[in-house]
Amino acid sequence: MNREQLKQLEDDLWAAANNLRANSDLKSSEYATPVLGLIFLKFADNNYRRYEQEIESEYQKLKGGRREKSIVEVALSKCGYYLPDNARYDYLLNLPGSENIAKKIKEAMEAIEQYKPELEGILPKDEYFPLTRTDKTIPAQLLKTFSDIPRDAKGDMLGQIYQYFLEKFALAEGQGGGEFFTPTSVVKLMVEIIEPHRGTVFDPACGSGGMFVQSANFIEQRLASLNNEKSNGDLFVYGQEKTLDTVKLAKMNIAVNGLRGDVRQANTYYEDPFNSFGQFDYILANPPFNVDDVSLAKVEQDERFNTFGIPRKKTKAKKSEKGKETVPNANYLWINLFATSLKDKGRAALVMANSASDARHSEAEIRKTLIENNLIYGMLTLSSNMFYTVTLPATLWFFDKGKQDDRILFIDARNIFTQITRKLREFTEEQIQNIAIISKLHKGNRQAFINLIDRYFDRGMELLLENQTQIEPISEQILEVLADEPGQAAVKDLVSQWKMLTKLESRYQEYLKHAKNLADITGKNKAQQELRTAFDPFFAELHQGLKQLDKIVRKQEKTKAEAAKAEGKRSTTDKETKQLKSALEALHREVKISESFYKHIYWLQERFPQAEYEDVTGLCKLATLEEVKEQDYSLNPGRYVGVVIEEDGKTEEEFIRDLLMVNDEISNLHSEQKKLKRVIAKNLKELIGE
């Protein structure tokens, strides 16, 4: 199953599951845990199925002999758990409607916990009974919905589906959702920059465990790129979370994704179940911001928090408040925790409120101490609306105890995002890679830059060839309704422009052969720039052709509207013109998709033309300790990178189309205004009796 098919499956599963909730009286929070539990159940069954034949064979082989083992013992040694018949997904799926399905699911969960003790008390059980409050068939319908997950779906696919549902539930919960889930694209960026590869990962505010999953995914992808099949067994995750229900979500998430780890319920301010001081190779977290009720007396003697200084209020406490003081803001408790929990050469990333980068008084002293101890690797400012809990921009802090110099990397990514809804933004995979490559270049990894450009060329050519097959059918649609000669000529010109792709494909194949023989990065970088330049005229002519076609279509629409007006008819867009505009929009979409990867190549090559790190105004700055001192030890990237006016990324035809849409909307509003004025005038006359 490829990425697009998996995305479609995720969307279909969510639509079906959410539709069931919409037809009930269930809140999203009541629905999330049992639904995620069924995804876990499907995972457990799929995983067990992979070992089933091996388990049965081993059982039969040992049966009757001196080394005879029960089926349970064999299953535990092969798979890690045993699934009795009543815990199998198909058994539950095929139960008759007269059965109490919620009760049967509970019994299945109890059976899994019986044979996998680390999940005892974690899986949802009684949560399935509220699903039957208004419709007793909902548990059975949910079982049927998730049966669409293929039987051969392994842990990685089930893990992705579990993550997808977590994110959807978090989005449905709004601000509350942010307490248990950090948007995946932000976590991916954090992981790409600290680059975990083996060892221990700690999240002291782990929520549902997303940081762990992305760490494991990064390691798997890295090993795959090195043709190394060794799994993420070298990774062990530790998590703390104060809410029990969220701990359960995290434990299921870890199990579904095949990770080894230990997640415990604990209040990180006052409890330290893993003796975290100097214990971990990597730390990732998105802790709560600006908490102001943490007891000072309980944390000021804790080495996790006091090694670099304790945040204190600027005024002394009154006698009556002695022993009851609180820290003014817990942000720097978390920052301290990260700095102290790392091993030598350990790396960390955390999400923090923007205000912490410039916080004053005792927090400024702590920040100064951290900087002078050379613990801060980099700071990255995010756009606003990247999180469910806060709309303001947040900052990512990066720690590295193995830094090679005392400079700090500042990145301002406020202008890099993709708008998902009016209130939410995220990074695309390409935006994540484009930002992360800045850190890799800073570390001297020029090969990663070359490899990224190569991946973009490969994907871009693949899309161009795919989309070329769509161009002629779409062009035929346009020709059917575009009768005038200039219009037909413009369409034919566009089709002929696409035929230039054959030469570009040959040029790309030549590059691939040539690149194999290039040993140095500089030579490869030059070859990549020459290849990208070869594509520029192709896209320029495509846009010119589309621009011409847009003008012809607008002219035809205007002519028809004027003709209708002359005949006294209502001016509306006819069926043919709608069909024409729809086909033209499809054509624009195909070109935009095809060009997207070449735009990423251009973005990277324009900013880092030598395939090595350099300061880029408005994007990144490698600041010396002296420069940081000049800014009073501020860690706000905006103070260092400068400002540049970014383009909106729209082509001329996209801008014109958007402008025309706005103009149409204004015209419609003017028409509505006139109608309303007439209605109001008429109603007033009736009221006063005229």
C-alpha positions in Angstrom: 0.0 0.0 0.0 1.6 3.3 -1.1 1.4 6.6 0.7 -1.7 7.9 -1.3 -3.6 4.7 -0.7 -2.8 4.8 3.1 -4.0 8.4 3.2 -7.2 7.4 1.5 -7.7 4.5 3.9 -7.1 6.9 6.9 -9.6 9.4 5.6 -12.2 6.7 4.9 -11.8 5.1 8.4 -12.0 8.5 10.1 -15.1 9.5 8.1 -16.9 6.3 8.9 -16.0 6.3 12.6 -16.8 10.0 13.0 -20.1 9.6 11.3 -21.1 7.0 13.9 -20.2 9.5 16.7 -22.2 12.3 14.9 -25.3 10.1 15.1 -24.9 9.5 18.8 -24.8 11.7 21.9 -21.1 10.9 22.6 -18.6 13.6 23.2 -15.3 13.3 21.3 -13.5 12.6 24.6 -15.8 9.7 25.3 -15.3 8.3 21.8 -11.5 8.6 21.4 -10.3 5.9 23.8 -12.6 3.0 22.7 -11.9 3.8 19.0 -8.1 3.9 19.6 -8.5 0.6 21.6 -10.1 -1.1 18.6 -7.2 0.1 16.4 -4.9 -1.5 19.0 -7.0 -4.7 18.9 -6.7 -4.9 15.1 -2.9 -4.4 15.5 -2.6 -7.1 18.1 -4.6 -9.5 15.8 -2.6 -8.7 12.6 0.7 -9.0 14.5 -0.3 -12.4 16.0 -1.4 -13.6 12.6 2.1 -13.1 11.3 3.4 -15.6 13.9 0.4 -17.9 14.1 1.8 -20.6 11.7 5.2 -20.6 13.4 3.5 -20.8 16.9 1.3 -23.7 15.8 4.2 -25.5 14.1 6.5 -25.2 17.2 3.6 -26.3 19.5 3.0 -29.5 17.5 6.7 -30.2 17.2 7.2 -30.1 21.0 3.8 -31.8 21.9 4.2 -35.1 23.7 8.0 -34.7 24.2 10.1 -33.8 27.2 10.3 -30.2 26.1 6.5 -29.9 25.6 5.2 -26.4 26.1 1.7 -25.0 26.2 0.4 -23.0 23.3 0.6 -19.9 25.6 4.3 -20.4 26.3 5.1 -20.9 22.7 3.2 -17.8 21.7 4.9 -15.7 24.4 8.3 -16.7 23.2 7.5 -16.1 19.5 5.2 -13.1 19.5 5.4 -11.6 23.0 1.8 -12.3 23.9 -1.0 -14.9 23.3 -4.4 -14.3 21.8 -7.1 -16.7 22.8 -10.0 -17.3 20.4 -12.3 -14.8 22.1 -9.7 -12.0 21.6 -9.4 -12.5 17.9 -10.7 -9.7 15.7 -12.6 -12.0 13.3 -14.4 -13.7 16.3 -15.6 -10.3 17.5 -16.5 -9.1 14.0 -18.6 -12.2 13.2 -20.6 -12.2 16.5 -24.4 -12.2 15.9 -26.3 -9.0 16.5 -28.0 -10.5 19.5 -24.7 -10.7 21.5 -23.6 -7.9 23.8 -20.7 -6.7 21.7 -19.4 -4.1 24.2 -19.1 -6.9 26.8 -17.3 -9.2 24.3 -14.8 -6.5 23.4 -14.2 -5.9 27.2 -13.5 -9.7 27.6 -11.1 -9.6 24.6 -9.2 -6.7 26.1 -9.0 -8.5 29.5 -7.6 -11.6 27.7 -4.8 -9.5 26.0 -3.9 -8.0 29.4 -3.8 -11.4 30.9 -1.1 -12.6 28.5 0.8 -9.2 28.2 1.1 -8.0 31.8 2.8 -4.7 30.9 -0.6 -3.6 29.5 -2.6 -4.6 32.6 -5.1 -1.8 33.4 -4.2 0.1 30.2 -6.6 -1.2 27.5 -10.1 0.3 27.4 -12.8 -2.0 28.7 -15.8 -0.4 30.4 -15.4 2.5 27.9 -17.3 0.4 25.3 -20.6 0.4 27.2 -21.3 4.2 26.8 -21.1 3.6 23.0 -24.4 1.7 23.3 -26.2 4.5 25.1 -28.2 5.6 22.1 -27.4 3.0 19.5 -26.5 -0.6 20.6 -25.0 -1.3 17.2 -22.1 1.2 17.4 -19.5 -1.2 18.8 -20.3 -3.7 16.0 -20.3 -1.0 13.3 -16.9 0.2 14.6 -15.5 -3.4 14.4 -16.7 -3.5 10.8 -15.2 -0.1 10.0 -11.7 -1.1 11.2 -11.9 -4.5 9.5 -11.1 -2.5 6.3 -7.5 -2.3 7.6 -5.7 -5.0 5.5 -4.9 -8.2 7.4 -1.3 -7.9 6.2 -1.0 -4.4 7.6 2.1 -4.4 9.9 2.9 -2.3 12.9 4.2 0.7 10.9 0.9 1.1 9.0 -1.2 0.5 12.1 1.0 2.9 14.0 0.4 5.6 11.3 -3.4 5.0 11.5 -3.2 5.2 15.3 -1.3 8.5 15.0 -3.7 9.8 12.4 -6.7 9.2 14.7 -4.9 10.7 17.7 -4.3 13.9 15.7 -7.9 14.0 14.5 -9.3 13.5 18.1 -6.9 16.2 19.3 -8.1 18.6 16.6 -11.7 17.8 17.5 -10.9 18.5 21.2 -9.4 21.9 20.2 -7.3 23.4 23.0 -7.8 20.4 25.3 -6.4 18.2 22.5 -3.1 19.9 22.7 -2.6 18.5 26.2 -2.1 15.0 24.8 -0.9 15.5 21.3 1.7 17.7 19.6 1.1 18.1 15.8 3.1 15.5 13.9 4.8 17.9 11.6 6.3 19.8 14.5 7.5 16.6 16.1 9.1 15.4 12.9 11.0 18.7 12.6 12.3 18.4 16.1 13.5 14.8 15.5 15.1 15.7 12.1 17.2 18.3 13.8 18.4 16.3 16.9 18.8 13.1 14.8 18.4 10.3 17.3 20.0 7.0 16.3 20.2 4.7 19.3 20.0 4.8 23.1 17.4 6.3 25.4 14.7 8.9 24.6 13.0 10.7 27.5 9.8 12.8 27.3 8.9 14.2 30.7 5.5 15.5 29.4 4.9 12.7 27.0 1.2 13.0 26.3 0.2 10.2 23.9 3.8 9.3 23.0 4.1 11.0 19.6 7.7 12.1 20.2 8.7 8.4 20.7 7.0 7.3 17.5 8.6 9.9 15.3 12.1 9.1 16.9 11.6 5.5 15.9 10.4 6.4 12.4 13.5 8.6 11.9 15.8 5.7 12.9 14.0 3.3 10.6 14.2 5.7 7.7 17.9 6.4 8.4 18.7 2.6 8.5 16.8 2.0 5.3 18.8 4.8 3.6 21.9 3.0 4.7 20.5 -0.4 3.5 20.8 -1.6 7.1 17.9 -3.8 8.2 18.6 -3.5 11.9 15.4 -2.4 13.7 14.8 0.3 16.3 15.5 -2.3 19.0 18.4 -0.1 20.0 16.0 2.5 21.2 14.3 2.5 24.6 11.8 5.2 25.5 10.9 6.7 28.9 7.9 8.9 29.5 6.1 10.7 32.3 2.6 12.0 32.1 0.4 13.3 35.0 -3.0 12.1 33.5 -3.7 8.4 33.8 -6.0 8.3 30.7 -3.2 9.9 28.6 -0.7 7.4 30.0 -3.0 4.7 28.7 -3.0 6.3 25.2 0.8 6.5 25.2 1.2 2.9 26.3 -1.1 1.7 23.5 0.7 4.0 21.0 4.1 2.5 22.0 2.8 -1.1 21.7 1.1 -0.4 18.3 4.4 1.0 17.0 6.5 -1.9 18.3 8.6 0.2 20.7 10.3 -0.8 23.9 9.7 1.6 26.7 8.3 2.5 30.1 5.7 5.2 30.6 4.6 6.1 34.1 2.0 8.4 35.6 3.9 11.2 37.4 3.9 14.9 38.1 7.3 15.9 36.7 7.6 18.9 38.9 7.5 16.8 42.1 8.2 13.2 41.0 11.3 11.7 39.3 10.6 8.0 38.7 13.5 7.5 36.4 16.2 9.4 38.4 16.6 11.6 35.3 19.7 13.6 36.2 22.3 12.9 33.5 20.4 9.8 32.4 19.3 10.2 28.8 20.8 10.3 25.3 17.9 12.3 23.8 15.0 14.3 25.2 12.0 15.6 23.4 8.9 17.3 24.9 6.2 19.8 24.5 5.5 20.8 28.1 2.7 23.1 29.3 3.6 26.8 29.0 3.5 29.5 31.7 2.5 27.4 34.7 2.5 29.6 37.7 1.4 27.4 40.6 4.5 25.2 41.1 5.7 25.1 44.8 9.1 26.8 45.1 9.9 24.8 48.3 9.4 21.5 46.5 11.7 22.3 43.6 14.4 24.6 44.8 16.5 21.8 46.4 16.0 19.5 43.4 19.2 19.2 41.3 17.1 18.7 38.2 15.9 22.3 38.5 18.5 24.2 40.5 21.8 23.4 38.7 21.6 26.5 36.5 19.4 28.6 38.8 15.8 28.6 40.1 13.2 31.0 38.6 12.1 33.4 41.4 9.7 36.3 41.8 11.4 39.7 41.8 9.9 40.7 45.1 10.5 39.0 48.4 7.7 37.0 49.9 5.8 38.3 52.9 6.2 36.5 56.2 2.7 35.1 55.9 3.6 33.6 52.5 6.8 31.9 53.7 6.8 28.2 52.6 3.9 28.9 50.3 5.8 30.7 47.5 5.4 29.5 43.9 7.8 30.0 41.0 6.7 33.0 38.8 6.7 30.8 35.7 7.6 27.1 35.3 9.0 27.5 31.8 12.6 27.7 33.1 12.0 24.6 35.3 11.4 22.7 32.1 14.4 24.3 30.4 16.6 23.4 33.4 15.2 19.8 33.3 16.3 19.3 29.7 19.8 20.7 30.4 20.3 18.5 33.4 18.8 15.2 32.2 21.1 14.8 29.3 24.2 12.5 29.2 27.5 13.8 28.0 27.0 14.5 24.2 23.2 14.2 24.6 20.8 16.2 22.5 17.4 17.6 23.2 14.5 19.5 21.7 11.6 21.2 23.4 8.7 23.4 22.5 8.5 26.6 24.6 6.5 29.8 24.7 8.1 32.6 22.7 8.3 34.8 25.8 10.9 32.5 27.4 13.5 33.5 24.8 13.6 37.1 26.2 12.3 36.5 29.7 13.9 38.8 32.3 15.0 38.9 35.9 15.9 35.4 37.4 15.0 33.7 34.1 17.5 35.9 32.2 20.2 34.8 34.6 19.4 31.2 34.0 19.5 31.7 30.3 22.9 33.5 30.5 24.3 30.6 32.5 23.0 28.0 30.0 24.6 30.0 27.1 27.9 30.5 28.9 28.0 26.7 29.6 27.6 26.2 25.8 24.5 24.0 26.1 22.2 25.8 23.6 22.7 24.4 20.1 20.0 26.4 18.3 16.7 28.2 18.5 13.9 28.0 15.9 10.8 30.3 15.8 7.6 28.7 14.4 4.7 30.4 12.8 1.5 31.1 14.8 -1.3 28.6 14.8 0.9 25.5 14.7 -0.6 24.1 17.9 -4.0 23.3 19.2 -3.3 24.9 22.6 -1.8 28.2 21.6 -2.3 30.5 18.6 0.8 32.6 19.2 4.1 31.5 17.7 6.2 29.1 19.8 9.9 28.5 19.8 11.9 25.2 19.6 14.9 25.1 21.8 17.7 22.7 20.9 20.4 21.5 23.3 23.6 19.7 22.4 26.2 18.7 25.0 28.5 17.6 22.2 28.8 21.0 20.4 32.0 21.7 18.6 32.0 25.5 19.0 30.3 28.1 21.1 28.1 29.6 18.3 24.3 29.3 18.3 22.2 28.6 15.3 19.1 30.8 14.9 16.3 29.9 12.5 13.2 32.0 11.8 10.6 29.7 10.2 7.6 32.0 10.8 7.1 32.3 7.1 7.3 28.6 6.4 4.0 26.8 6.8 1.0 25.3 5.0 -2.5 26.5 5.9 -4.8 23.6 6.8 -7.8 25.3 8.3 -8.4 29.0 9.2 -7.0 28.3 12.6 -4.4 25.7 12.0 -1.1 25.4 10.1 1.4 22.6 9.6 4.6 21.8 7.7 4.6 19.6 4.6 7.3 16.9 4.5 9.3 19.0 2.1 9.1 22.1 4.4 10.4 19.9 7.3 13.3 18.7 5.2 14.1 22.2 3.9 14.4 23.6 7.5 16.2 20.6 8.9 18.9 20.7 6.1 20.0 24.1 7.5 21.1 22.3 10.7 22.7 19.5 8.7 24.7 22.0 6.6 25.8 23.8 9.8 27.2 20.5 11.0 29.1 20.1 7.8 26.9 17.4 6.2 26.9 18.7 2.7 26.1 15.2 1.3 22.7 15.4 3.0 22.0 18.6 0.9 23.0 16.9 -2.3 20.9 13.8 -1.4 17.9 16.0 -0.7 18.1 17.8 -4.0 18.4 14.4 -5.8 15.3 13.1 -4.0 13.4 16.2 -5.2 14.6 15.7 -8.8 13.5 12.1 -8.7 10.1 12.9 -7.3 9.6 15.9 -9.6 10.4 13.9 -12.7 8.1 11.1 -11.6 5.2 13.5 -11.1 5.9 15.3 -14.5 5.7 11.9 -16.3 2.5 11.0 -14.4 0.9 14.4 -15.1 1.9 14.3 -18.8 -0.6 11.5 -19.3 -3.3 13.8 -17.9 -2.6 16.8 -20.1 -4.0 15.5 -23.4 -7.4 14.3 -21.9 -7.8 17.7 -20.1 -6.8 19.6 -23.2 -9.4 17.6 -25.2 -12.0 18.7 -22.7 -11.0 22.4 -23.2 -11.1 22.1 -27.0 -14.6 20.7 -26.9 -16.0 24.0 -25.5 -13.4 26.5 -26.7 -14.6 27.1 -30.2 -12.6 30.2 -31.3 -9.4 29.9 -33.3 -7.1 31.7 -30.8 -8.3 29.5 -28.0 -7.7 26.3 -30.0 -4.3 27.5 -31.0 -3.4 28.3 -27.3 -4.4 24.7 -26.2 -2.4 23.1 -29.0 0.6 25.3 -28.1 0.3 24.1 -24.5 0.2 20.4 -25.5 3.3 20.9 -27.7 5.1 22.6 -24.8 4.6 19.4 -22.7 6.4 17.5 -25.4 9.6 19.3 -24.4 9.5 16.9 -21.4 11.0 14.1 -23.5 14.2 16.1 -23.9 14.3 17.0 -20.2 13.9 13.4 -19.3 16.9 12.5 -21.4 18.8 15.4 -19.8 17.9 14.0 -16.4 19.1 10.5 -17.3 22.3 12.0 -18.5 22.7 13.7 -15.1 22.2 10.5 -13.2 24.9 8.7 -15.2 27.3 11.7 -14.9 26.6 12.2 -11.1 27.8 8.6 -10.4 31.3 9.5 -11.6 31.5 12.8 -9.5 33.4 12.2 -6.3 33.3 15.7 -4.9 30.3 17.6 -3.5 31.2 20.8 -5.3 31.0 19.1 -8.7 27.7 17.4 -7.9 26.2 20.7 -6.7 27.2 22.4 -9.9 25.7 19.6 -12.0 22.4 19.8 -10.0 22.3 23.6 -10.5 22.8 23.1 -14.3 20.0 20.5 -14.4 17.6 22.7 -12.5 18.4 25.6 -14.9 17.5 23.3 -17.8 13.9 23.0 -16.4 13.4 26.7 -15.9 12.4 27.5 -19.6 10.0 24.5 -19.6 8.0 25.9 -16.7 8.2 29.5 -17.9 6.6 28.6 -21.2 4.0 26.5 -19.5 3.0 29.4 -17.3 2.9 31.7 -20.3 0.7 29.3 -22.2 -1.7 29.0 -19.2 -1.7 32.8 -18.8 -2.8 33.1 -22.5 -5.4 30.5 -22.1 -6.8 32.2 -18.9 -7.2 35.5 -20.9 -9.0 33.7 -23.7 -11.4 32.0 -21.3 -12.1 35.3 -19.4 -12.7 37.0 -22.7 -15.2 34.3 -23.8 -17.0 34.4 -20.5 -17.3 38.2 -20.8 -18.6 38.1 -24.4 -21.3 35.6 -23.4 -22.3 37.7 -20.4 -22.6 40.8 -22.6 -24.6 38.9 -25.2 -27.0 37.6 -22.5 -27.4 41.1 -21.1 -28.2 42.5 -24.6 -31.0 39.9 -24.9 -32.3 40.9 -21.5 -31.4 37.5 -20.0 -30.0 36.9 -16.5 -26.2 36.9 -16.7 -25.1 33.5 -15.3 -22.1 31.3 -16.2 -23.4 28.7 -18.6 -22.7 24.9 -18.4 -20.0 25.0 -21.2 -18.1 27.8 -19.5 -18.3 26.0 -16.1 -16.9 22.9 -17.8 -14.2 24.9 -19.5 -13.1 26.6 -16.2 -13.2 23.3 -14.4 -10.9 21.7 -17.0 -8.6 24.8 -16.9 -8.4 24.6 -13.1 -7.4 20.9 -13.4 -4.7 21.9 -15.9 -3.3 24.6 -13.5 -3.4 22.0 -10.7 -1.4 19.4 -12.7 1.2 22.0 -13.5 1.5 23.2 -9.9 1.9 19.7 -8.6 4.6 19.0 -11.2 6.5 22.1 -10.5 6.4 21.9 -6.7 9.6 19.8 -6.2 11.5 22.1 -8.6 10.4 25.1 -6.5 11.9 23.4 -3.5 15.1 22.8 -5.4 15.2 26.5 -6.4 14.5 27.6 -2.8 17.4 25.6 -1.4 19.9 26.4 -4.2 19.1 30.1 -4.0 19.8 30.2 -0.3 22.7 27.8 -0.2 24.3 28.0 -3.6 27.6 26.4 -2.5 25.8 23.5 -0.8 27.3 24.6 2.5 25.9 26.6 5.4 25.8 30.4 5.1 23.8 33.0 7.0 20.6 33.9 5.1 18.8 37.2 5.9 15.4 36.5 7.2 16.0 32.8 7.6 19.1 31.8 9.6 22.1 33.2 11.4 25.0 31.5 13.2 25.7 33.9 16.0 28.9 34.1 18.1 28.9 34.4 21.9 29.9 38.0 21.5 26.9 38.7 19.3 24.6 37.0 21.8 26.1 39.1 24.6 25.4 42.3 22.5 21.7 41.3 22.5 21.7 40.9 26.4 21.7 37.1 26.0 18.4 37.1 24.2 17.6 33.8 22.3 14.9 35.3 20.1 15.8 34.4 16.4 14.2 37.6 15.1 17.0 39.6 16.8 19.6 37.9 14.8 18.4 36.7 11.4 17.0 40.1 10.1 13.9 40.6 8.0 13.2 39.9 4.3 10.0 40.4 2.4 8.9 36.9 1.3 6.9 36.3 -1.9 3.5 34.7 -1.5 4.5 31.9 -3.8 1.7 32.5 -6.3 2.2 32.5 -10.0 0.9 35.4 -12.0 -2.1 33.5 -13.3 -3.0 32.3 -9.7 -2.8 35.9 -8.5 -5.0 37.1 -11.4 -7.5 34.3 -10.7 -7.7 35.1 -7.0 -8.1 38.8 -7.8 -10.9 38.1 -10.2 -12.6 35.9 -7.6 -12.4 38.8 -5.1 -13.8 41.1 -7.7 -16.7 38.8 -8.4 -17.4 38.6 -4.7 -17.4 42.3 -4.4 -19.8 42.6 -7.4 -22.2 40.1 -5.8 -22.1 42.0 -2.5 -22.9 45.3 -4.4 -25.9 43.5 -6.0 -27.0 42.2 -2.7 -26.7 45.7 -1.2 -29.0 47.2 -3.8 -31.6 44.5 -3.2 -31.5 45.0 0.5 -31.8 48.8 0.1 -34.9 48.3 -2.0 -36.4 45.9 0.6 -35.6 48.2 3.5 -37.1 51.2 1.7 -40.2 49.2 0.9 -40.6 48.0 4.4 -40.2 51.5 5.9 -42.9 52.8 3.6 -45.3 50.1 4.7 -44.5 50.8 8.3 -45.2 54.5 8.1 -48.3 53.9 5.9 -47.2 55.4 2.6 
